GROMACS .gro file of C-alpha atoms in nm:
model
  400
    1UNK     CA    1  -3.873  -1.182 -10.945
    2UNK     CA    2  -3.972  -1.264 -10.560
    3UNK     CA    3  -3.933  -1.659 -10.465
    4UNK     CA    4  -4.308  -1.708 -10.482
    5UNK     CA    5  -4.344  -1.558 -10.879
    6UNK     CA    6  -4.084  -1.788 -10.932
    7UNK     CA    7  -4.323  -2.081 -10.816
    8UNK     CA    8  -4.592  -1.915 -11.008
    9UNK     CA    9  -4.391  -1.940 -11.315
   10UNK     CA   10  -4.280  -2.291 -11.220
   11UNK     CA   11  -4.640  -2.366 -11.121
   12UNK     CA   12  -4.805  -2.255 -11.446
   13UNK     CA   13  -4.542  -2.381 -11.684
   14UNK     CA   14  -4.594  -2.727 -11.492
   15UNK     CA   15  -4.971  -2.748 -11.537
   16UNK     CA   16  -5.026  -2.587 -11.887
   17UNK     CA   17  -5.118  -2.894 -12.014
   18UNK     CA   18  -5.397  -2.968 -11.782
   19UNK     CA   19  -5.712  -2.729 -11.694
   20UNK     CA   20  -5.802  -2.631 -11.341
   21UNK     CA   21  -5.983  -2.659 -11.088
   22UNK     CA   22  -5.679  -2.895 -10.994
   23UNK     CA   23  -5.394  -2.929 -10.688
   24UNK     CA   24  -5.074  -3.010 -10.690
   25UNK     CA   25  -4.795  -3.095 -10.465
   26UNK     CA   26  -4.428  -2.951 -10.475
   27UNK     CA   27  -4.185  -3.255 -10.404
   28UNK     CA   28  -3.903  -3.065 -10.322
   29UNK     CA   29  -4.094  -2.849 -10.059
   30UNK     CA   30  -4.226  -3.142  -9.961
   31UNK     CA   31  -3.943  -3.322  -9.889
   32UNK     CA   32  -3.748  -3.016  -9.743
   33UNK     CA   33  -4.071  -3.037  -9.507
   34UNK     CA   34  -4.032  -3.356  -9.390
   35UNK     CA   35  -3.638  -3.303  -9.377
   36UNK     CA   36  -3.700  -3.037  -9.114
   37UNK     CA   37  -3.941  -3.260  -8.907
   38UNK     CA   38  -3.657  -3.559  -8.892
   39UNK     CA   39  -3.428  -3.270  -8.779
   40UNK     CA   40  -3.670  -3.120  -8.514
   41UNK     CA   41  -3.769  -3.449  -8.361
   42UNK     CA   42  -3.369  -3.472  -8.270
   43UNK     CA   43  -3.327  -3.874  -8.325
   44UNK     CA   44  -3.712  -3.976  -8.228
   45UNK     CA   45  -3.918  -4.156  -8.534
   46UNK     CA   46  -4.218  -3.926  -8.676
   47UNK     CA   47  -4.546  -4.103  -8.696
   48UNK     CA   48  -4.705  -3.954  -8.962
   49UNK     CA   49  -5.026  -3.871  -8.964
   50UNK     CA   50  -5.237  -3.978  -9.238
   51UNK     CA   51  -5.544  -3.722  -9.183
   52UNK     CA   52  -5.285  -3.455  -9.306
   53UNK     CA   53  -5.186  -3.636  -9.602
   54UNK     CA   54  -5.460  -3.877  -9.739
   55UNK     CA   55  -5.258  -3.989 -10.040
   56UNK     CA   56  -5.124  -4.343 -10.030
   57UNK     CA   57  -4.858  -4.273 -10.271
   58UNK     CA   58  -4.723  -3.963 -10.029
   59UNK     CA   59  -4.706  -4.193  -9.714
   60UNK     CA   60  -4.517  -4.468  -9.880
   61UNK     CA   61  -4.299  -4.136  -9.993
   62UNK     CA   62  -4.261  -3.999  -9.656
   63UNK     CA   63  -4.190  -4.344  -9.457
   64UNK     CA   64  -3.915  -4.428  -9.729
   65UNK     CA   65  -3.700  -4.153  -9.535
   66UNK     CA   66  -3.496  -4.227  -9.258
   67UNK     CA   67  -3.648  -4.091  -8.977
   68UNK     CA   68  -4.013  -4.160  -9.001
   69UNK     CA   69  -4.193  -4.473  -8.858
   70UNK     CA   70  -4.575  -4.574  -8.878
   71UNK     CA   71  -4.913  -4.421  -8.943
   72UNK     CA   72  -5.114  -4.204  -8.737
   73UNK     CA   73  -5.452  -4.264  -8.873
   74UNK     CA   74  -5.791  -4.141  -8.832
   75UNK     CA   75  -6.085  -4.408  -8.827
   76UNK     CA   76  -6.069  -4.781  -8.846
   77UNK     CA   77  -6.194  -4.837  -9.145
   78UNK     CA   78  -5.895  -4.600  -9.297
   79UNK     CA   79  -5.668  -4.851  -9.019
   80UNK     CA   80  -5.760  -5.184  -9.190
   81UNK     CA   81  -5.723  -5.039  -9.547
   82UNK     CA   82  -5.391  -4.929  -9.478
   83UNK     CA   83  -5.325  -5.268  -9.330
   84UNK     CA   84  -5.420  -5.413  -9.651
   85UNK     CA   85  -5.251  -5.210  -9.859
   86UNK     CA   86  -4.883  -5.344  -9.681
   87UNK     CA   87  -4.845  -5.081  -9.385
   88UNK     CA   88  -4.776  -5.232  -9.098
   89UNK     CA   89  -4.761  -5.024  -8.810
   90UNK     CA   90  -5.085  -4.796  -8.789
   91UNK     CA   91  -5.186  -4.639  -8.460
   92UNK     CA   92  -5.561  -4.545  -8.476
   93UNK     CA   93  -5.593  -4.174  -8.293
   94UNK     CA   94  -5.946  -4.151  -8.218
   95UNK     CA   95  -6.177  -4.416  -8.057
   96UNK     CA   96  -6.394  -4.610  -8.270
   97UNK     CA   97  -6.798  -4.704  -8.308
   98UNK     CA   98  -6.747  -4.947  -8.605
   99UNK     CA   99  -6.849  -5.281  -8.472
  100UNK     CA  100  -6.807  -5.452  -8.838
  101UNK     CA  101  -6.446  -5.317  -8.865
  102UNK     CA  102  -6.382  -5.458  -8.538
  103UNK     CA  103  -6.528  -5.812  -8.632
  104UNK     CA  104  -6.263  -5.781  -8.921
  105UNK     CA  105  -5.977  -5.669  -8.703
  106UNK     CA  106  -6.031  -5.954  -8.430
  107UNK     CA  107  -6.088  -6.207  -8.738
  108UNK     CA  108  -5.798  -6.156  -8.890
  109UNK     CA  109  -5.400  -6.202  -8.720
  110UNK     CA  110  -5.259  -5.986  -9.007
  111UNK     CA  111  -5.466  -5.684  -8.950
  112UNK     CA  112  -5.457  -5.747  -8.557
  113UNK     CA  113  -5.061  -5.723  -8.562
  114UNK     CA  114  -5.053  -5.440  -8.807
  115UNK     CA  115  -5.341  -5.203  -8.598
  116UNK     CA  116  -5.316  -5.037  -8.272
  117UNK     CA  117  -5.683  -4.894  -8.131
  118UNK     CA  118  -5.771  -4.599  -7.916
  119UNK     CA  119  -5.880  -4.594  -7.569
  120UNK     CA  120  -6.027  -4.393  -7.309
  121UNK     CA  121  -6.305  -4.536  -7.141
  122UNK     CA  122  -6.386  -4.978  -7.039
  123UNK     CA  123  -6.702  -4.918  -7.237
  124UNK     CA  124  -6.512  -4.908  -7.555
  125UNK     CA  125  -6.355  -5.256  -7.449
  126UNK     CA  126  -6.679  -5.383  -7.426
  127UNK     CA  127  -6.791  -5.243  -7.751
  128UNK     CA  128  -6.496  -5.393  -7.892
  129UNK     CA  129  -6.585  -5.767  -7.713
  130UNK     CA  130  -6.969  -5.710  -7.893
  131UNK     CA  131  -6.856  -5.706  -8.232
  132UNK     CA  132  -6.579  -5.957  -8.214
  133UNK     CA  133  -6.858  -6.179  -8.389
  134UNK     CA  134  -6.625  -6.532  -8.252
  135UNK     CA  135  -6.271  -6.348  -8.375
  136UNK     CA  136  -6.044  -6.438  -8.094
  137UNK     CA  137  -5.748  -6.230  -8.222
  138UNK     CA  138  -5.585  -6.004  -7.926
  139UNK     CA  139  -5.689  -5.692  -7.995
  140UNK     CA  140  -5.350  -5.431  -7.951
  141UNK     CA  141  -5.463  -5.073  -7.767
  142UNK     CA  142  -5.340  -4.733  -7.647
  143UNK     CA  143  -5.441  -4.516  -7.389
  144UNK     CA  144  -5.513  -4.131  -7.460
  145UNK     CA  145  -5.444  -3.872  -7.193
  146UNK     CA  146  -5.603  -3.560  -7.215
  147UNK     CA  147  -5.302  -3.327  -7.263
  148UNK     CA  148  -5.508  -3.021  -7.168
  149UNK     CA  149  -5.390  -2.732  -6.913
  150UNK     CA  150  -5.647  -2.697  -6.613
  151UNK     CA  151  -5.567  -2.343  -6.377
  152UNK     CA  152  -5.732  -2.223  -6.130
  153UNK     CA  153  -5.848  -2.546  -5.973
  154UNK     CA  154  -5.991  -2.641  -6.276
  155UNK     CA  155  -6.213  -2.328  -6.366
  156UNK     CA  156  -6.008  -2.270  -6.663
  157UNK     CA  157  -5.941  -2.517  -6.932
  158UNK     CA  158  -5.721  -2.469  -7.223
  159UNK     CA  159  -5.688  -2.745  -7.518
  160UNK     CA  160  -5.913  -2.987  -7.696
  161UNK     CA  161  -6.152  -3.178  -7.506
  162UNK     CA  162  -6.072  -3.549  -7.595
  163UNK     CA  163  -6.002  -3.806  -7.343
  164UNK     CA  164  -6.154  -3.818  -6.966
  165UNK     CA  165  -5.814  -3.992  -6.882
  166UNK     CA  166  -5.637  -3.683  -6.690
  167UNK     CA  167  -5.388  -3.824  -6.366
  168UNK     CA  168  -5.140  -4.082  -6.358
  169UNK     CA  169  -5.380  -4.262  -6.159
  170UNK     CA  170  -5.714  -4.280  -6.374
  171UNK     CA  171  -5.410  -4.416  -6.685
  172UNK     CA  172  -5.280  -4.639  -6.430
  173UNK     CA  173  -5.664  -4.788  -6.343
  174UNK     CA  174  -5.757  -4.805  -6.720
  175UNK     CA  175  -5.404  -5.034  -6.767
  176UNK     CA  176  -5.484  -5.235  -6.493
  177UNK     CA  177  -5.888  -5.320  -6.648
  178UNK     CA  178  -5.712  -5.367  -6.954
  179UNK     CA  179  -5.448  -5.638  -6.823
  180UNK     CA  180  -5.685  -5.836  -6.639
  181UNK     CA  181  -5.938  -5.861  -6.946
  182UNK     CA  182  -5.861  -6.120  -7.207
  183UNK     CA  183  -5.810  -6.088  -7.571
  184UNK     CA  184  -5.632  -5.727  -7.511
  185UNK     CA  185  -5.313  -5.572  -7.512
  186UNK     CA  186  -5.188  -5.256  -7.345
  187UNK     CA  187  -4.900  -5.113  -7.587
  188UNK     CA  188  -4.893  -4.792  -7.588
  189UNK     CA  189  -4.981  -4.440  -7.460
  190UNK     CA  190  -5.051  -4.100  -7.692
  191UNK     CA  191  -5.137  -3.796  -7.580
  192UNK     CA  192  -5.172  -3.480  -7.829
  193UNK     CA  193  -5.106  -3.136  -7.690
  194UNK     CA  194  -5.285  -2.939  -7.941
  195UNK     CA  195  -5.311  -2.636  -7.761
  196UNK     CA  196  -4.915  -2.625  -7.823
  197UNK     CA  197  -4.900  -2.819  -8.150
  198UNK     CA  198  -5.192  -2.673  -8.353
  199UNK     CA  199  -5.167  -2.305  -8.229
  200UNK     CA  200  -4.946  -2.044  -8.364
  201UNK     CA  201  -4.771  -1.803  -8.161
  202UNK     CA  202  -4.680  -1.522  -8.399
  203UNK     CA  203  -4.950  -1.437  -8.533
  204UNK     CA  204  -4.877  -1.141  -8.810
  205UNK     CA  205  -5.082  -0.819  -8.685
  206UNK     CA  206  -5.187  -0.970  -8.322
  207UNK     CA  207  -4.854  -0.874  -8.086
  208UNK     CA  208  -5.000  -0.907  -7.760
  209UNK     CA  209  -5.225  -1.245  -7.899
  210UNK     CA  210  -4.910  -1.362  -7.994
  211UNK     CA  211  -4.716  -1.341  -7.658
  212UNK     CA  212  -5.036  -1.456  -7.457
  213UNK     CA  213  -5.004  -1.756  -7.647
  214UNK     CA  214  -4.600  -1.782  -7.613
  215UNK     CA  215  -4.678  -1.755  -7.209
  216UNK     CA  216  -4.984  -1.995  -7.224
  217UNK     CA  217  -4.795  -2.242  -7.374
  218UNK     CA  218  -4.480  -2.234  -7.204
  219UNK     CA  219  -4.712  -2.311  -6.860
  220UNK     CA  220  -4.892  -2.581  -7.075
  221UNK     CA  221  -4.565  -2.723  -7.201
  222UNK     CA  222  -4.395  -2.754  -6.818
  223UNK     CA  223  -4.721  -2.881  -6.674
  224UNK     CA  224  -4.778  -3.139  -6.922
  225UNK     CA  225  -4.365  -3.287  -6.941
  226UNK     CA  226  -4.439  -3.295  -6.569
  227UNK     CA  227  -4.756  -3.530  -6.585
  228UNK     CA  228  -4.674  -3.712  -6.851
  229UNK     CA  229  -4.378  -3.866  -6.686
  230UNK     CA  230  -4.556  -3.922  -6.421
  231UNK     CA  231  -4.829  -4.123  -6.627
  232UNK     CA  232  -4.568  -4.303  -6.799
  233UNK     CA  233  -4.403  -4.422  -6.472
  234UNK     CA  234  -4.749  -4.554  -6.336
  235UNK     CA  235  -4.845  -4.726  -6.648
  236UNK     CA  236  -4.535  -4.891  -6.698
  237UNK     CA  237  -4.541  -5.030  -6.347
  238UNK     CA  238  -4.876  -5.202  -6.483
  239UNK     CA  239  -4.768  -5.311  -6.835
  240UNK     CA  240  -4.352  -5.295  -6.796
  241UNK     CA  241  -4.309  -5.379  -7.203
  242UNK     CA  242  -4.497  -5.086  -7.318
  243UNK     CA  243  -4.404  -5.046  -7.689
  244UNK     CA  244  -4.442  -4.645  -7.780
  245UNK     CA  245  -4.516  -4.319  -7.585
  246UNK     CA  246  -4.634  -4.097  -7.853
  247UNK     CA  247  -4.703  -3.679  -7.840
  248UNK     CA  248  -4.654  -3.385  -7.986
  249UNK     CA  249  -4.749  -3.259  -8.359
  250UNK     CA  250  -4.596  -3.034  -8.621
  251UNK     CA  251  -4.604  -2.714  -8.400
  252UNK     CA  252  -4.418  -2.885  -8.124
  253UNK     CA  253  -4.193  -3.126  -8.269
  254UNK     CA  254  -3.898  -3.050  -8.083
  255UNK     CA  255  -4.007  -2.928  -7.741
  256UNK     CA  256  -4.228  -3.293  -7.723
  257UNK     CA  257  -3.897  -3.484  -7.883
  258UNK     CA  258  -3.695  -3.323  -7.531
  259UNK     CA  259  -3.918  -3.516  -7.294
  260UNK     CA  260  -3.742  -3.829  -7.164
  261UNK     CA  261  -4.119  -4.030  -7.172
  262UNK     CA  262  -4.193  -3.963  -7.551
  263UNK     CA  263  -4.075  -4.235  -7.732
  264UNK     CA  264  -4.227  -4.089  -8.111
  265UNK     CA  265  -4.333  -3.775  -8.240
  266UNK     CA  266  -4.671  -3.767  -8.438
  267UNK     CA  267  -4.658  -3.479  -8.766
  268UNK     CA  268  -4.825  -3.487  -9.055
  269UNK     CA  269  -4.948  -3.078  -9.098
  270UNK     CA  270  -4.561  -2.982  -9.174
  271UNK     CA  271  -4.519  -3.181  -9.471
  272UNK     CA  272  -4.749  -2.977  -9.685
  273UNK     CA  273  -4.739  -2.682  -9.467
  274UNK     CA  274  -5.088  -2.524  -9.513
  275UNK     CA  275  -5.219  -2.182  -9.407
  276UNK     CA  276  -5.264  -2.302  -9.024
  277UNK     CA  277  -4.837  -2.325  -8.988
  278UNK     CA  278  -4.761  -1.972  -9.101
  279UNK     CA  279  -4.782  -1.814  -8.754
  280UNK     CA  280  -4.469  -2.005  -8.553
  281UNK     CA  281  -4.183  -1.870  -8.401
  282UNK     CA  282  -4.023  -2.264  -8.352
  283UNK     CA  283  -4.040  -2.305  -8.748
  284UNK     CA  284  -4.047  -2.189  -9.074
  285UNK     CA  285  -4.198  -2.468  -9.376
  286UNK     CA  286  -4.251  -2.452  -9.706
  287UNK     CA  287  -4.604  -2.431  -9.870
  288UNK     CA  288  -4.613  -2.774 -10.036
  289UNK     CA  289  -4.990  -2.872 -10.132
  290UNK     CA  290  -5.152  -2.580 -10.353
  291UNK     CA  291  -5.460  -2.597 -10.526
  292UNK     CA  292  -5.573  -2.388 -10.837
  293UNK     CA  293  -5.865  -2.216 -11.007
  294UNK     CA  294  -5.963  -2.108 -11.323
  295UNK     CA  295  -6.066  -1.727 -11.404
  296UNK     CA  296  -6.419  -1.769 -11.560
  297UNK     CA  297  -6.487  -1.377 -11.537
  298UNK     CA  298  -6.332  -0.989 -11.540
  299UNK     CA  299  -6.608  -0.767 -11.404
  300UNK     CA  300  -6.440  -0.537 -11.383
  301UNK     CA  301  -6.133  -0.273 -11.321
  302UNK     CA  302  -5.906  -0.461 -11.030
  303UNK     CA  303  -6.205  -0.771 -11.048
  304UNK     CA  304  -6.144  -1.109 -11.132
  305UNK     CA  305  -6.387  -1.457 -11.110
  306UNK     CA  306  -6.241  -1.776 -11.042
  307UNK     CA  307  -6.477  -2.096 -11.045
  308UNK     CA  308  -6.539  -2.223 -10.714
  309UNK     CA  309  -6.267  -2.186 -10.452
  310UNK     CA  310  -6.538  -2.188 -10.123
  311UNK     CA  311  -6.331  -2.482  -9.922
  312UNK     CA  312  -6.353  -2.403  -9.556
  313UNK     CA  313  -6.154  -2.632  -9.317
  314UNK     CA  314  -6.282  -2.774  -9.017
  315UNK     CA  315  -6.271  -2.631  -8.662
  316UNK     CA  316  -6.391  -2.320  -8.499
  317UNK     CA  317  -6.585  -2.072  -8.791
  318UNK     CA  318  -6.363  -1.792  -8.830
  319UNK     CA  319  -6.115  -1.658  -9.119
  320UNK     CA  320  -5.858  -1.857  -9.069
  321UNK     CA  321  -6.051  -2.156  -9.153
  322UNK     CA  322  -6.044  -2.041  -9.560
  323UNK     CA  323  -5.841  -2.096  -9.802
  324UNK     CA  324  -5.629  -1.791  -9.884
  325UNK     CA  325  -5.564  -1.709 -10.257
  326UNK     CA  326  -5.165  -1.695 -10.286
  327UNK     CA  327  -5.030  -1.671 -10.639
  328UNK     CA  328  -5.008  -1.422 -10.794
  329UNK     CA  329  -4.949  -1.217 -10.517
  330UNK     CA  330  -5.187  -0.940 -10.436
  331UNK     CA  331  -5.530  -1.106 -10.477
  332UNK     CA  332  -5.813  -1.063 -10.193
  333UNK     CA  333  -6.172  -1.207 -10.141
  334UNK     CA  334  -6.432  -0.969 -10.132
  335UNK     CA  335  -6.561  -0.891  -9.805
  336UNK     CA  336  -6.940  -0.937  -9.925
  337UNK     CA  337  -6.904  -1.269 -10.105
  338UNK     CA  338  -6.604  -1.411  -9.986
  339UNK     CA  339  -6.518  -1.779 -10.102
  340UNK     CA  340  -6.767  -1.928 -10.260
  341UNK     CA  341  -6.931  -2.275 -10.348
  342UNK     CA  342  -6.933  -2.252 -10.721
  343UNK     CA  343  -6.758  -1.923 -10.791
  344UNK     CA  344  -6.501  -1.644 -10.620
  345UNK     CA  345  -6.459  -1.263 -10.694
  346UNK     CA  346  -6.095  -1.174 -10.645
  347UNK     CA  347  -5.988  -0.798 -10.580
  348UNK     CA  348  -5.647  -0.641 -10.654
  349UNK     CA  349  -5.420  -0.487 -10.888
  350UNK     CA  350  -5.275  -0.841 -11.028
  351UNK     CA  351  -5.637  -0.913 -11.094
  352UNK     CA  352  -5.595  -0.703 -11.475
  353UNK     CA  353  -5.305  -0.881 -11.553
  354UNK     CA  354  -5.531  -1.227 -11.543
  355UNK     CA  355  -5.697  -1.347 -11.857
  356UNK     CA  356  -5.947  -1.583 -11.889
  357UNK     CA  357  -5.848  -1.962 -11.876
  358UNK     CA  358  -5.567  -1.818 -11.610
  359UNK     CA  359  -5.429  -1.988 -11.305
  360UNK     CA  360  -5.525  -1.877 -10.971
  361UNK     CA  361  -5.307  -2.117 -10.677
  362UNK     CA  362  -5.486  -2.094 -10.330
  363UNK     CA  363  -5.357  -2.246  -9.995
  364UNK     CA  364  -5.620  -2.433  -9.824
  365UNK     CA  365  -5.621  -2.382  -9.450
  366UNK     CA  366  -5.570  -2.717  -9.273
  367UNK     CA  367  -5.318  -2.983  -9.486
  368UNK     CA  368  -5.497  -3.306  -9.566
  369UNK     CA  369  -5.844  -3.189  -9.597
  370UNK     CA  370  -5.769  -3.038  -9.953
  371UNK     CA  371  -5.798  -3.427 -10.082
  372UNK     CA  372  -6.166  -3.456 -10.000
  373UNK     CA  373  -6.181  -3.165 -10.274
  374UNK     CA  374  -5.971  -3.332 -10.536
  375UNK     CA  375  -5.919  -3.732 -10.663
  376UNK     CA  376  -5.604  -3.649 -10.731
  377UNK     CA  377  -5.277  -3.420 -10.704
  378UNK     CA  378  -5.031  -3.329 -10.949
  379UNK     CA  379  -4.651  -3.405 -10.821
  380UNK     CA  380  -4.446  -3.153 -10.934
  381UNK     CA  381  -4.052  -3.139 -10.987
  382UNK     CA  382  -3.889  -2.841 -11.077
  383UNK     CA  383  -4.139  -2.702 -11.379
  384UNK     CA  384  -4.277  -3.091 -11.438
  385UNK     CA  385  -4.530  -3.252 -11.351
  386UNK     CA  386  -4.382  -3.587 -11.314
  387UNK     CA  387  -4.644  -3.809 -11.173
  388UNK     CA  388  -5.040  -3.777 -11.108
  389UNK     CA  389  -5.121  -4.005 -10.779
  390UNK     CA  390  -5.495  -4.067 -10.622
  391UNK     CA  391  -5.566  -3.900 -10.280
  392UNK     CA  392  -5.816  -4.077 -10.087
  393UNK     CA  393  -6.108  -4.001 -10.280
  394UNK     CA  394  -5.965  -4.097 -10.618
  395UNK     CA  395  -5.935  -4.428 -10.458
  396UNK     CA  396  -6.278  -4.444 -10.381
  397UNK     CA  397  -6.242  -4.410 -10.022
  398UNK     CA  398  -6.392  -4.081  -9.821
  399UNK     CA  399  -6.351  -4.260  -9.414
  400UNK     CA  400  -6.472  -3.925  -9.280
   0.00000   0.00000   0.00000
């Protein structure tokens, strides 16, 4: 029996007691996950990123372990929850639009202490002054730098496009606005190099891909240690007691932990390990988060129906963006249909071995986005289910 019909077996004795569709997560893969993270990151705390989790239960899990410090999250609203809920060190990743979440935050000293916002841009200071609404708490912020690589004097851009914040000196300018203004607090700088973090370089089939990437990111890695330093050195000779300098992601864990300037390491992908993570040569996790569907149909020879199954993930359109079916072993979507929203042919020999009522465990392409599908997930130890925890949604809470 291969390793993964072993987790079949596990899977299915596990969750024979409960009909699909339903997800699950495997603790010990879990926590092997975030094992390897600690160990990559090479002494640095991991800031874990709630986006890629979005289970309450799971992030209390995670930041029980040595090794991991604070939340990474996703929108204020999400921030101030958090807060509420007893965590109380949450850096906010993206700037924010919510004026009434800001009213709360500068009303309030124990959410202002607890929640670090996003900057790029003095508008969003001003924004932020608007909605205070006669809070006079001191607002605590962190400057994004746009991590991307920029050749050929600029014609060619490779990464996400996020902040405008680019040189030592525009970070240096923004720290400056931000001392002088009352009622703010410069503590920190992040800057995510996607482009390294988020992209695999081995992908299976795509050889020359593959070592394009390796080279394009090996440039993007020197040029960005380079400039980051640098931006560190000019901000700090702003705002001297800057608290954190955070980077990397799951994909570049240890390369970002090297840099003398990072003071944390931001992951959250590599503790369930979705379909995304397969394709890197730096690491190797374990598929943690699974979800599974029921067969409804047998059409036929080599044919089988599951219900539902169509959950694409967000980014660029393209098949890597689906969900891949993964246990049993053997199972493919059919070109024509594909996933779909309320039901999914499956092709392949393991498909006449499947009976109605039967199992079918998919991977879902990027990690935390699975629990806007499902209110909650199925913790699983050994062949036990030994807990059932709310994501997000089955707390009533959908932030984005």
């Amino acid at each position: 029996m291969t390793a993964r019909a072993a987790d079949r077996a596990r899977y299915d004795r596990a969750t024979a007691h409960l009909d699909a569709p339903l997800a699950i997560v495997d603790l010990e893969a879990f926590d092997a996950n975030a094992d390897d993270l600690v160990r990559r990151a090479g002494g640095k705390p991991v800031r874990v990123a709630s986006k890629s989790v979005r289970c309450r239960h799971l992030l209390e899990r995670v930041l029980a372990k040595d090794g991991f410090a604070g939340i990474m999250s996703f929108t204020l609203a999400e921030s101030l929850w958090l807060a509420r809920s007893g965590f109380d060190d949450i850096l906010l990743a993206y700037p924010s639009a919510d004026r009434a979440r800001f009213a709360e935050l500068a009303a309030d000293p124990k959410l202002a202490a607890a929640v670090t916002v996003m900057i790029d841009d003095p508008a969003q200071l001003d924004l932020i002054d608007a909605a205070r609404d006669g809070g006079s708490e001191v607002v605590r912020v962190c400057l994004e730098l746009d991590t991307s690589l920029k050749m050929f004097g600029g014609r060619v851009r490779v990464g996400a496009r996020r902040s405008p914040l680019y040189s030592p000196a525009q970070l240096a300018d923004l720290a400056r606005t931000v001392a002088r203004r009352p009622g703010f607090k410069l503590v920190g700088i992040m800057a995510y190099e996607g482009h390294i973090a988020g992209v695999g370089d081995a992908v299976v089939g795509r050889p020359l891909r593959s070592r394009a990437v390796r080279l394009m990111q090996a440039t993007a890695r020197r040029e960005l240690a380079e400039r980051r330093a640098a931006v560190v050195r000019a901000v700090r000779a702003v705002t001297p007691d800057l608290e954190f300098v955070n980077g990397g992601g799951t994909g570049s864990v240890q390369t970002t932990a090297a840099e003398d300037a990072v003071t944390e390491i931001a992951a959250g992908s590599g503790l369930y390990v979705p379909r995304l993570f397969d394709n890197y040569t730096s690491f190797t996790g374990r598929p943690a988060a699974l979800f599974a569907m029921p067969v409804v149909r047998r059409p036929g020879v080599g044919v089988v129906t599951v219900l539902g199954g169509g959950y694409p993930a967000s980014g660029a359109p393209g098949p890597d963006r689906l969900p891949v079916p993964y246990l049993p072993e053997g199972l493919s979507y059919d070109p024509q249909e594909g996933p779909g929203e309320v039901q999914t042919p499956l092709l392949g020999s393991a498909a006449d071995d499947l009976l109605i009522g039967d199992k079918v465990w998919f991977r879902h392409a990027k990690a935390g986005e699975l629990c806007e599908r499902f209110a909650e997930l199925q913790l699983i130890e050994g062949d036990r289910v030994t807990a059932t925890v709310p994501t997000y949604r089955g707390e009533g809470h959908t932030f984005l």
